[in-house]
Short mmCIF file of C-alpha atoms and ligand atoms in Angstrom, two decimals:
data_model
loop_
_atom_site.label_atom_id
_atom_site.label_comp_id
_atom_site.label_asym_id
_atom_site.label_seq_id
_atom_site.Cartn_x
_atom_site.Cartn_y
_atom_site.Cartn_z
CA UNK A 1 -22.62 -146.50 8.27
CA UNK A 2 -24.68 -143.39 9.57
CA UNK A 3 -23.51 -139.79 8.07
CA UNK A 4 -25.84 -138.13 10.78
CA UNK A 5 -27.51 -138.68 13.57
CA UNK A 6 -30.34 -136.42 15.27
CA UNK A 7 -30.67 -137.43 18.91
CA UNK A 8 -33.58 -136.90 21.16
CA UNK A 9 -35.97 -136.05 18.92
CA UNK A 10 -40.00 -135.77 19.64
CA UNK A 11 -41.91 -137.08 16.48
CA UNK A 12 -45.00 -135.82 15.13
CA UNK A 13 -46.76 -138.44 16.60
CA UNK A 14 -46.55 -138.32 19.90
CA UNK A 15 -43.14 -140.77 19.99
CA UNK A 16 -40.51 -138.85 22.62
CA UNK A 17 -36.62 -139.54 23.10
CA UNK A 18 -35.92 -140.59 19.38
CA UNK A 19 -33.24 -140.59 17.65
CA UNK A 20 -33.50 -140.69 13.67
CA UNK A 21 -30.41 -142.03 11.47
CA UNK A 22 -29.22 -140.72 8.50
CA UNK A 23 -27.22 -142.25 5.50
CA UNK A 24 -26.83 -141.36 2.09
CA UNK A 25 -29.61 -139.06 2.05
CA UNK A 26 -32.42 -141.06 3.50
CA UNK A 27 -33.62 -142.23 6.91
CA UNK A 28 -31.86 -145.41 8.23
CA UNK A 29 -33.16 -145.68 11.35
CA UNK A 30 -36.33 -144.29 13.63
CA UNK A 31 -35.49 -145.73 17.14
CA UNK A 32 -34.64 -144.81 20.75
CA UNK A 33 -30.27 -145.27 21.59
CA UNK A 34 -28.90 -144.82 17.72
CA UNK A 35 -25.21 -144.76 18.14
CA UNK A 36 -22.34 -144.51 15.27
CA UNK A 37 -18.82 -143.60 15.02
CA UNK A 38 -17.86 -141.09 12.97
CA UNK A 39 -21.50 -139.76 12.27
CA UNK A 40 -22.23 -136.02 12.96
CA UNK A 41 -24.60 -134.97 16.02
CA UNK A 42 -27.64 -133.16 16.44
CA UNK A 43 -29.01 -133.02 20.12
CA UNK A 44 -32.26 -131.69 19.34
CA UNK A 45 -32.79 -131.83 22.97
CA UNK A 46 -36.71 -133.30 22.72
CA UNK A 47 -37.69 -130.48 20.21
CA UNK A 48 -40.37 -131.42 17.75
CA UNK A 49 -38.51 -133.25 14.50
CA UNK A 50 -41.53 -132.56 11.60
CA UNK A 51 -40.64 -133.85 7.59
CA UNK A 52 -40.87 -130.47 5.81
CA UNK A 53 -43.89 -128.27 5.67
CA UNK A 54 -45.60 -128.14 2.02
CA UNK A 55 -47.63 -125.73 0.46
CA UNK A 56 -49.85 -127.18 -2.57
CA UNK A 57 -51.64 -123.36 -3.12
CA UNK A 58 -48.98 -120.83 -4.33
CA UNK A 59 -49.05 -117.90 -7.03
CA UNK A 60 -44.76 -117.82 -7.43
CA UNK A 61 -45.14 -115.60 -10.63
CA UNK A 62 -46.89 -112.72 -8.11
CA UNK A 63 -45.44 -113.15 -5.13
CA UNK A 64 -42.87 -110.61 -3.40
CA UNK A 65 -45.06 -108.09 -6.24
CA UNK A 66 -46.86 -105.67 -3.06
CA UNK A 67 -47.00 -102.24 -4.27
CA UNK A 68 -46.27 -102.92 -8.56
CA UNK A 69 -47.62 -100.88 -10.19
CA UNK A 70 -49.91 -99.82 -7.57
CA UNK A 71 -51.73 -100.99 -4.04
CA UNK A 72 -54.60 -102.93 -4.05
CA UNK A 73 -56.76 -99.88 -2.60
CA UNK A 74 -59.94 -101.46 -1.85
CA UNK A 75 -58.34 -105.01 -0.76
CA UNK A 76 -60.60 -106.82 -2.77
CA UNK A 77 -60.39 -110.46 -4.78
CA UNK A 78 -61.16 -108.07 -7.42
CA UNK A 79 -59.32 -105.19 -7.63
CA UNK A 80 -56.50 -107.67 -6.95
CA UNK A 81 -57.50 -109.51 -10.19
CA UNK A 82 -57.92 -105.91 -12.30
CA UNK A 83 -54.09 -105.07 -10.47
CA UNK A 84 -52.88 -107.93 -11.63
CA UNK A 85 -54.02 -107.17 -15.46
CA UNK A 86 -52.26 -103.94 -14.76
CA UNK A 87 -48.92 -105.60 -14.03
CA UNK A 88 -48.94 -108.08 -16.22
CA UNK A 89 -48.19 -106.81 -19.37
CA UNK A 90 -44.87 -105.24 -17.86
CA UNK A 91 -43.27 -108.54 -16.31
CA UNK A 92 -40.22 -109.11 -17.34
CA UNK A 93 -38.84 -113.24 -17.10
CA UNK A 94 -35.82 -111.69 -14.81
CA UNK A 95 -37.81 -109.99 -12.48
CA UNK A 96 -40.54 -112.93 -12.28
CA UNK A 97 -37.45 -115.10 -11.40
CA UNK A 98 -35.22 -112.65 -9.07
CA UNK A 99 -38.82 -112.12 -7.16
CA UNK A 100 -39.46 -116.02 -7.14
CA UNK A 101 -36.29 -117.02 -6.30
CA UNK A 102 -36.42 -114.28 -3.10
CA UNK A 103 -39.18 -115.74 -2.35
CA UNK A 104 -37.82 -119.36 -2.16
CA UNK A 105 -34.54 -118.71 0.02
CA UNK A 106 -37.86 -117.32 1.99
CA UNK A 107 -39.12 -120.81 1.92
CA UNK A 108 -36.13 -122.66 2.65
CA UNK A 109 -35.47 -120.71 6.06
CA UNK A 110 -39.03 -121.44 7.20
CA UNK A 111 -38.30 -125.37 6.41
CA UNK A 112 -41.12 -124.81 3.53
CA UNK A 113 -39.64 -127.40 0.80
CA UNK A 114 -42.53 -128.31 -1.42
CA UNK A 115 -44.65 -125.86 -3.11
CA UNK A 116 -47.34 -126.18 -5.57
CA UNK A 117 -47.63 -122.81 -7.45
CA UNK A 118 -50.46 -122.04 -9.99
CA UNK A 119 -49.10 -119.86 -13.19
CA UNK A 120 -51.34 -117.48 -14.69
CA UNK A 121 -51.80 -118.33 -18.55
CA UNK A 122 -53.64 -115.69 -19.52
CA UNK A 123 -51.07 -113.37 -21.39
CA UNK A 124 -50.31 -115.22 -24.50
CA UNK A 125 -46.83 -114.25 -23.92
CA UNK A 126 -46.53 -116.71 -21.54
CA UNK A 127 -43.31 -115.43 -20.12
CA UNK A 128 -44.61 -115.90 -16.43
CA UNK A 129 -44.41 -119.66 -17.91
CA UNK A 130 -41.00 -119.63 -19.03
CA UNK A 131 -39.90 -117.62 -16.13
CA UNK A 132 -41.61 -120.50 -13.12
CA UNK A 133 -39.61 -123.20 -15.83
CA UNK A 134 -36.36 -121.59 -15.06
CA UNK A 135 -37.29 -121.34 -11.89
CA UNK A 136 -37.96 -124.83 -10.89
CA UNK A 137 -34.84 -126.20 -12.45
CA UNK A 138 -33.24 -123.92 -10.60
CA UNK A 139 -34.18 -124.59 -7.19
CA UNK A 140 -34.36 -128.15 -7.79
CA UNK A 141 -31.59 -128.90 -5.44
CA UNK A 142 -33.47 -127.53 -2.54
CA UNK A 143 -37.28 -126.88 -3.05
CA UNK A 144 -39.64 -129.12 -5.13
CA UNK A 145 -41.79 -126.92 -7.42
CA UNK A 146 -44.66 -128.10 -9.37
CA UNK A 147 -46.62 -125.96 -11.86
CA UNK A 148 -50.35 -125.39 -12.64
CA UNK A 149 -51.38 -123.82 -15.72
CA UNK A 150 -53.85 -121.75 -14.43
CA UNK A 151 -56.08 -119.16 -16.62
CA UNK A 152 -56.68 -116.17 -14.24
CA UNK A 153 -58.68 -114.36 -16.69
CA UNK A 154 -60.95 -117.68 -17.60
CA UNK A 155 -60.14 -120.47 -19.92
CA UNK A 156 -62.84 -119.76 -22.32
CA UNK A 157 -63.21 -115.82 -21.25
CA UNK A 158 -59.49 -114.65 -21.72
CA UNK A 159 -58.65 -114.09 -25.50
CA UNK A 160 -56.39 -116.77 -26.65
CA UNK A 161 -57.01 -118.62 -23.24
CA UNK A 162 -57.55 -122.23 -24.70
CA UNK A 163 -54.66 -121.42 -26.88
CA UNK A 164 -52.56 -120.17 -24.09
CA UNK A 165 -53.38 -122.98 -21.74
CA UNK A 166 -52.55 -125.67 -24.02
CA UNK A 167 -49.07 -123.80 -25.19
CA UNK A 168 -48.22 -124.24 -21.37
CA UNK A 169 -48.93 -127.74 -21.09
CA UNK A 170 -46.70 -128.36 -24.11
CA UNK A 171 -43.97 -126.54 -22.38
CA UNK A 172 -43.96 -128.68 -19.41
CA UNK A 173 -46.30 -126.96 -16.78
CA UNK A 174 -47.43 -130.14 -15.14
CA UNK A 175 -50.80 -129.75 -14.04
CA UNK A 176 -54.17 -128.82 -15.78
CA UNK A 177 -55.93 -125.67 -13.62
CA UNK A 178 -59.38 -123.70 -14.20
CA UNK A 179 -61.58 -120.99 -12.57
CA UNK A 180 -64.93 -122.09 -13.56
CA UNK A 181 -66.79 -119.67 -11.44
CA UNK A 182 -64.40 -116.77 -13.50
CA UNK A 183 -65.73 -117.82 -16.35
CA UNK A 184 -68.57 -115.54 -18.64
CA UNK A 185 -71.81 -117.81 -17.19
CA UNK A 186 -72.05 -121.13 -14.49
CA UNK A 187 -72.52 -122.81 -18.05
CA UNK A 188 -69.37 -121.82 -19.26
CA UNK A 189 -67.96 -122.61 -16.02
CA UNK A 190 -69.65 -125.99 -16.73
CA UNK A 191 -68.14 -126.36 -19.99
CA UNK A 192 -64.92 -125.42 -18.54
CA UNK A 193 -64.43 -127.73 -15.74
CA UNK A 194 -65.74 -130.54 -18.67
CA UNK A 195 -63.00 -129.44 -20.92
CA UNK A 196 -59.61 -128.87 -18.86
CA UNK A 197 -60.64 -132.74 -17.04
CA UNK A 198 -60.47 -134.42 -20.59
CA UNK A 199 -57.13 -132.57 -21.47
CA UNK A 200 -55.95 -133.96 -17.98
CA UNK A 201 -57.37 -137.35 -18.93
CA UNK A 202 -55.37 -137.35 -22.42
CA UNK A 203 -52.08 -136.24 -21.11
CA UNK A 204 -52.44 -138.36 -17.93
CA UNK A 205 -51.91 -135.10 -16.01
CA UNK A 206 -53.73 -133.77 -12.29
CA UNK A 207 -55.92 -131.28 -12.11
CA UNK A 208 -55.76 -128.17 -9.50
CA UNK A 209 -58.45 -125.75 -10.44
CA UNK A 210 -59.59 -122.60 -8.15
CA UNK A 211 -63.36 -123.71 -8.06
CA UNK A 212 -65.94 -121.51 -6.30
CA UNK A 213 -63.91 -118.83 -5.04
CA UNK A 214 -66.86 -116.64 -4.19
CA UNK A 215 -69.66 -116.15 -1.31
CA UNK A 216 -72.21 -117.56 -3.99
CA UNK A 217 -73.86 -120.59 -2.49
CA UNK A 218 -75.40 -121.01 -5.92
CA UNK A 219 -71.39 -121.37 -7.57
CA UNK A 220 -71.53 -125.27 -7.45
CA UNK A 221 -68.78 -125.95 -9.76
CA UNK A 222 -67.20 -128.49 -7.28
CA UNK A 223 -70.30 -130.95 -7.94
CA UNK A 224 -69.21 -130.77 -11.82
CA UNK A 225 -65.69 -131.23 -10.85
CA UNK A 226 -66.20 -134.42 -8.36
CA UNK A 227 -68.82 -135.70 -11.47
CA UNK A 228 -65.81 -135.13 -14.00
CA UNK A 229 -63.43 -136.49 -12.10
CA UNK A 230 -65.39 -139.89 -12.04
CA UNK A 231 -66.23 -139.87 -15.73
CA UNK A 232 -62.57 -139.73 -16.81
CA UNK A 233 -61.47 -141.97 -14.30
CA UNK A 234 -58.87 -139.48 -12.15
CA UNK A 235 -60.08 -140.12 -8.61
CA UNK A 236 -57.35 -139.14 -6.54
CA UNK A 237 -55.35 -137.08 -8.84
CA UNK A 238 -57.43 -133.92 -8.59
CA UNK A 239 -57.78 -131.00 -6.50
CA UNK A 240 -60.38 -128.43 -5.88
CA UNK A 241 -58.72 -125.13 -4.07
CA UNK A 242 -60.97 -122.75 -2.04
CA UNK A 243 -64.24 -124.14 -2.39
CA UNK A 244 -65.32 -120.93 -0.14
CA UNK A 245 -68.89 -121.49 -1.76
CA UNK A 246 -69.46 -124.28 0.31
CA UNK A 247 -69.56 -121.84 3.32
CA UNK A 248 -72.39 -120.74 2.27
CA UNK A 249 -74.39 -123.22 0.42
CA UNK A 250 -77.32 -125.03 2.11
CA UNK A 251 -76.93 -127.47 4.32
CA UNK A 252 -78.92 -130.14 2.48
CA UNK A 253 -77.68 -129.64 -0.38
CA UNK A 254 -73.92 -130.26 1.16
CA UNK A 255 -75.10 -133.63 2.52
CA UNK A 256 -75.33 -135.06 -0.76
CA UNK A 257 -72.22 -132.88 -2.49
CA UNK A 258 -69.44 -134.42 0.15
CA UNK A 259 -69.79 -137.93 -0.59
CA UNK A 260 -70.21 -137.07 -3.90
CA UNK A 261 -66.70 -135.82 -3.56
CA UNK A 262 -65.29 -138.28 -1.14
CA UNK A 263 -66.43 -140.92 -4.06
CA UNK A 264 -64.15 -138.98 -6.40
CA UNK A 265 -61.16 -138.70 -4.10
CA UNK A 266 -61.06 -134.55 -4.37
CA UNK A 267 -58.14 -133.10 -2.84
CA UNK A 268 -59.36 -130.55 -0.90
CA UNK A 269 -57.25 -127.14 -0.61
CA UNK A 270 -58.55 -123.89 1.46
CA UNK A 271 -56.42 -121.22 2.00
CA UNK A 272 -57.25 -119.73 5.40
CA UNK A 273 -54.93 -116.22 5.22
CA UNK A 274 -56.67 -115.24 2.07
CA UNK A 275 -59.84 -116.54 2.73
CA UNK A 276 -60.87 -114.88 5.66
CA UNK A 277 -59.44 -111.62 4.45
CA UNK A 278 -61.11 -111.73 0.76
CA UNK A 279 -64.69 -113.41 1.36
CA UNK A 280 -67.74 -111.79 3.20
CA UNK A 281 -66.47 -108.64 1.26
CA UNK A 282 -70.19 -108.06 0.38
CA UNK A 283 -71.97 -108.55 3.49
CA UNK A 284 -72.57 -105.90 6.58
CA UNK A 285 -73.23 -107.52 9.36
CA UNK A 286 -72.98 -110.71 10.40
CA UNK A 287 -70.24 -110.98 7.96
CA UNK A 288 -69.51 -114.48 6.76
CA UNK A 289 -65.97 -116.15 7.21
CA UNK A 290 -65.78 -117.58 3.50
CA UNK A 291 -63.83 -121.09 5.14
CA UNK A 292 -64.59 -124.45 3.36
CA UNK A 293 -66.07 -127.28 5.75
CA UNK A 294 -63.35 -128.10 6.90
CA UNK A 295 -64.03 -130.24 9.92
CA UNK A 296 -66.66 -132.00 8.18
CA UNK A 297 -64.43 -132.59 4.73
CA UNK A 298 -62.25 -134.16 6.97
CA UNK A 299 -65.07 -136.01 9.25
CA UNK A 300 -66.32 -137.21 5.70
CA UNK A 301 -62.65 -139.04 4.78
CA UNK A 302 -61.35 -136.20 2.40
CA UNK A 303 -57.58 -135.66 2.34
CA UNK A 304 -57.75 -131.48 3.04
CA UNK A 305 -54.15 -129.64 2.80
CA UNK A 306 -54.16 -125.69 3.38
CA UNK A 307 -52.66 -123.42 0.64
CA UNK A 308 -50.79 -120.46 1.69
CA UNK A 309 -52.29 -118.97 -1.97
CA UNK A 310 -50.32 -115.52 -1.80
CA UNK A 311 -47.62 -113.25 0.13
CA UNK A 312 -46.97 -109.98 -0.63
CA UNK A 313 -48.90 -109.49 -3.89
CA UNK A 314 -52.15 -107.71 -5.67
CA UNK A 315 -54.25 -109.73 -3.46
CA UNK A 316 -52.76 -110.42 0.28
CA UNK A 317 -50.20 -107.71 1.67
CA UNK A 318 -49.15 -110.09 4.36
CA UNK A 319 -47.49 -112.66 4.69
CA UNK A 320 -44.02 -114.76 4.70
CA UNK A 321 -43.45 -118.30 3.78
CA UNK A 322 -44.74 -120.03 7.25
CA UNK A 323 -47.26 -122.44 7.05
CA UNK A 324 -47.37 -122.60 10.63
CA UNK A 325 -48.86 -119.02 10.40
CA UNK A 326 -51.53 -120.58 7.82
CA UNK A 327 -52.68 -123.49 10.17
CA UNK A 328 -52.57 -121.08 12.89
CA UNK A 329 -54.81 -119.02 11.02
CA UNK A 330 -57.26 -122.49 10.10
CA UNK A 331 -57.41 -123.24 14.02
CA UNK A 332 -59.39 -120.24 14.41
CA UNK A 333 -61.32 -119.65 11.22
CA UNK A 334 -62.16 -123.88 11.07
CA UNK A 335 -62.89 -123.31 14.97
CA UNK A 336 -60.34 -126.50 15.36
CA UNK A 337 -58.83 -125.83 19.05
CA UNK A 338 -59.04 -129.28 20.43
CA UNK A 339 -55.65 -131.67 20.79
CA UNK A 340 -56.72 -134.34 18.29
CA UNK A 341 -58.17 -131.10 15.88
CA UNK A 342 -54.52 -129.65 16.44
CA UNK A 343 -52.99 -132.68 15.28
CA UNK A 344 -55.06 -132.82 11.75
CA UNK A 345 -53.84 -128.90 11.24
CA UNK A 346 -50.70 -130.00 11.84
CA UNK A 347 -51.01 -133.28 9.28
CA UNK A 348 -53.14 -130.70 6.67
CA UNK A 349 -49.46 -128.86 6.39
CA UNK A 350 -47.50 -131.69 6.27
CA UNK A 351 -48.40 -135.19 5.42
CA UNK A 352 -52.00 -134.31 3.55
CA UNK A 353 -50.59 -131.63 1.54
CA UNK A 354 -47.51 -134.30 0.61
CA UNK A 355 -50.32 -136.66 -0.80
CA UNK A 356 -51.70 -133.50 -2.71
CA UNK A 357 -48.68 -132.99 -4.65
CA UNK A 358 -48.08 -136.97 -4.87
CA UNK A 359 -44.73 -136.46 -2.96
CA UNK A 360 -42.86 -139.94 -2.97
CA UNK A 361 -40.65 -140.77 0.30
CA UNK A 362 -41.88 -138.17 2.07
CA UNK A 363 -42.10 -138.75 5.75
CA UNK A 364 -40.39 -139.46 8.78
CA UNK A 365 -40.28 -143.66 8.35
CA UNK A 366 -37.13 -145.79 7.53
CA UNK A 367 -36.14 -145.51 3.83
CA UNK A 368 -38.13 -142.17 3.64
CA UNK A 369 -35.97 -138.93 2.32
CA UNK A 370 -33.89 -137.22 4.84
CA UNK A 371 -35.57 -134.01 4.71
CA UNK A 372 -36.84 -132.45 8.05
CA UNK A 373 -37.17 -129.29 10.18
CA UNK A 374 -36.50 -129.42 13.66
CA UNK A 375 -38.53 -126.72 15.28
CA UNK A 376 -38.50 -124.81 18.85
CA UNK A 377 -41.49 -126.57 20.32
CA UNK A 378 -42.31 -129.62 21.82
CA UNK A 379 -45.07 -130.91 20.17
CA UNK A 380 -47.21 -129.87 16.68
CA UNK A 381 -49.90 -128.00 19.08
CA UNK A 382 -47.12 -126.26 20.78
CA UNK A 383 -45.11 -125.25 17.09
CA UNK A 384 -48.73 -124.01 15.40
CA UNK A 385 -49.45 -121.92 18.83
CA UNK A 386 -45.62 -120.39 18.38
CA UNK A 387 -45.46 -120.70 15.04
CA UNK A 388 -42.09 -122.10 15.98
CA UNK A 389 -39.29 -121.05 14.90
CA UNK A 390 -37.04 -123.49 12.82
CA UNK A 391 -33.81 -124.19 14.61
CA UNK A 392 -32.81 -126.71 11.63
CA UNK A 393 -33.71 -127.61 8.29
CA UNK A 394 -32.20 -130.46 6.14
CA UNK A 395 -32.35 -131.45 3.00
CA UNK A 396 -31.10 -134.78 1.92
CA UNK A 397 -29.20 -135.36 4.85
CA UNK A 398 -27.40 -132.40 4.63
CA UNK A 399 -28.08 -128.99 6.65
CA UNK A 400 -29.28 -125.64 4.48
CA UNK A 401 -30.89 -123.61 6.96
CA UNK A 402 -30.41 -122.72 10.66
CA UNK A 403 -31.15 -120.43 13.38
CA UNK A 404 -30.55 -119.66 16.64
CA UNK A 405 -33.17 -120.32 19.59
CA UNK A 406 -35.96 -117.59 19.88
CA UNK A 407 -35.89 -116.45 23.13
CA UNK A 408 -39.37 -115.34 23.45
CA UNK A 409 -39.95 -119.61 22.48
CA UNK A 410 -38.18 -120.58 25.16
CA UNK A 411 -40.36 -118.98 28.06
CA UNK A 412 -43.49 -119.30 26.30
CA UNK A 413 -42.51 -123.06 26.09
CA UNK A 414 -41.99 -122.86 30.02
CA UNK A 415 -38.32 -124.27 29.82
CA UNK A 416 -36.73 -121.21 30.35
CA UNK A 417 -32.64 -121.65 29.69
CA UNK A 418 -32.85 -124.95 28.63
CA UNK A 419 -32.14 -124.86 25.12
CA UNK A 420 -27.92 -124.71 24.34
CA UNK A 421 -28.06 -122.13 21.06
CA UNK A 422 -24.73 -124.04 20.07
CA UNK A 423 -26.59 -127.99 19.97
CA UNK A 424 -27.63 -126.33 16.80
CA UNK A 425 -24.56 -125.50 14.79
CA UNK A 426 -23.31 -127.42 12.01
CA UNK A 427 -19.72 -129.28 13.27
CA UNK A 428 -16.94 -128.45 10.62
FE1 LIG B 1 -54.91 -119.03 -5.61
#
């Protein structure tokens, strides 16, 4: 007994005329000529059907923040960081959670239903902590949040950051972050990296650290990291976001790091929007693009997801919950224009960044969760050139975001007219 059908569906693989079954909130059936009585109908008349997109890079505690209690004048990683210090003695836990929660109905209407978000640790107040709690419980039914304990002002430079860190932990943040390259000196960034993998290794928890955010091809914290990661035995469960370093380092020297971190299983998590605008800030000309390698990561076997790190805070002014719009942005930064390179951006938004966050029955096979977008394009090259707009989201089984066709879509798509704006709506 299907509750839902979605007819004539194109998958992200390249399958056309599909039709995907639904019943009691998972996928029954993947297969061409799925009939039912009594199920509802969606003709998604050959649009693209993708499982929800997933961000595993987030700052929820800052986001929706532009302008509080000042602009970020000089744009900077920086001055972001020093605006940041400014605000955050005056958050308050109800407007961390009225801003985050914003941000997530955000989310939801751009079929964004995972998110990873980092929480700075750093005030010993911790009430950016309790607020990202409340929040995840609350959006529970509809967005999956995880939480990173993450010590913006360094783990062993903030005062009280080992403290702080810890405290967060114990409250039920759920993964173990750093900054290493933050830190006073690349030894205590050392130390660092050494320290926050054995507290992951004794509470059995991941590890998501910013590592070598900087144009420093000397800032090698990412070899420490893959090292630690084999020492303690967490291959797999850790993740190293920005690695912009690597940009820059020497070539040589690369050629023995990436196998080093292939061997070590590092999730690998750029953030294209904020990367290109925050790195090369010290060069003239030619100005360096600050990307990760990540054509060659991915050549090498790594599993790379992109981050879409900030909107509308101390450090990024743009913005707005569409990862489309961030693997858009990694086409042209990664230099990744070809079909098959297409296809990986696509996958580095969806399915990699699901095996990030160790997302169970996500995906669009038999017995996985019945959550999916279906977006105005045909195909995942044709929704990241768009950035396609999401004609239906669903959660579940069930339907909690809609919108009508864009018009500009449907010529730039070439199928002028042929898209029925009422295929779409929800049957009472
Ligand atoms: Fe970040």
């Amino acid at each position: 007994m299907l509750d839902l059908i979605i007819k004539n569906t194109n998958l992200p693989d390249g399958r056309t005329g599909i039709d995907i079954g639904i019943a009691q909130g998972r996928i029954a059936a993947v297969e061409a000529g799925i009939e039912a009585d009594g199920a509802e109908v969606i003709d998604a008349t050959g649009r693209l059907v993708s499982p929800p997109f997933v961000d595993p890079h987030f700052h929820m505690d800052a986001t929706l923040s532009l302008g509080l209690p000042r602009m970020n004048v000089s744009g900077t990683l920086l001055e972001g960081i020093a605006l940041w210090g400014e605000l955050r003695p005056i958050l308050t836990r109800e407007a961390l959670v009225e801003r985050a929660l914003r941000y997530c109905d955000l989310a939801v209407s751009q079929g964004l239903l995972f998110i990873r978000s980092h929480v700075d640790t750093s005030d010993p107040r911790l009430v950016t902590v309790e607020a990202m709690l409340e929040v995840k419980e609350k959006v529970r039914p509809y967005i999956d949040l995880q939480l990173v304990a993450f010590p913006q002002d360094g783990y062993f430079r903030a005062k009280d950051g080992v403290e702080s860190l810890n405290r967060a932990l114990d409250m039920g943040v759920d993964i173990v972050g750093g900054i290493p390259h933050f830190e006073r000196t690349m030894d205590e960034g050392r130390q660092s990296v050494e320290a926050l993998c054995r507290i992951a290794a004794e509470r059995g928890l991941p590890v998501d650290m910013h590592c070598d955010e900087t144009d420093d091809p000397m800032s090698r914290h990412i070899e420490t990291l893959a090292a630690e990661t084999v020492r303690f035995g967490l291959q797999g469960r850790v993740a190293g976001s920005h690695l912009t370093s690597m940009h820059s380092m020497d070539n040589y020297y690369v050629s023995k790091l990436i196998p080093l971190m292939a061997e070590a299983q590092i999730n690998v998590i750029p953030n294209p929007l904020i990367n290109i605008m925050l790195q090369g800030r010290h060069d003239t000309y030619p100005k360096r693009r600050g990307m990760t390698r990540v054509k060659e990561l991915m050549e090498a076997g790594l599993n790379v997801s992109f981050g879409h790190d900030c909107v509308m805070d101390p450090w990024y002014s743009m913005g707005s919950g569409d990862m489309l719009e961030v693997g858009h942005m990694a086409i042209h930064v990664s230099q990744m224009a070809g079909i098959e390179d297409k296809r990986k951006i696509f996958e580095a938004i969806t399915v990699n960044s699901a095996k990030t966050m160790g997302l169970e029955g996500y995906g669009l096979a038999k017995g996985c969760n019945a959550d999916l977008v279906i977006l105005q394009a045909r195909d995942p090259q044709e929704a990241l050139r768009l950035k396609a707009n999401r004609l239906a989201v669903i959660k579940g089984g069930k339907l909690i975001a809609r919108s009508a066709p864009r018009v500009s879509d449907i010529f730039l798509a070439g199928r002028p007219g042929s898209v029925d704006a009422s295929a779409y709506a929800p049957k009472a």
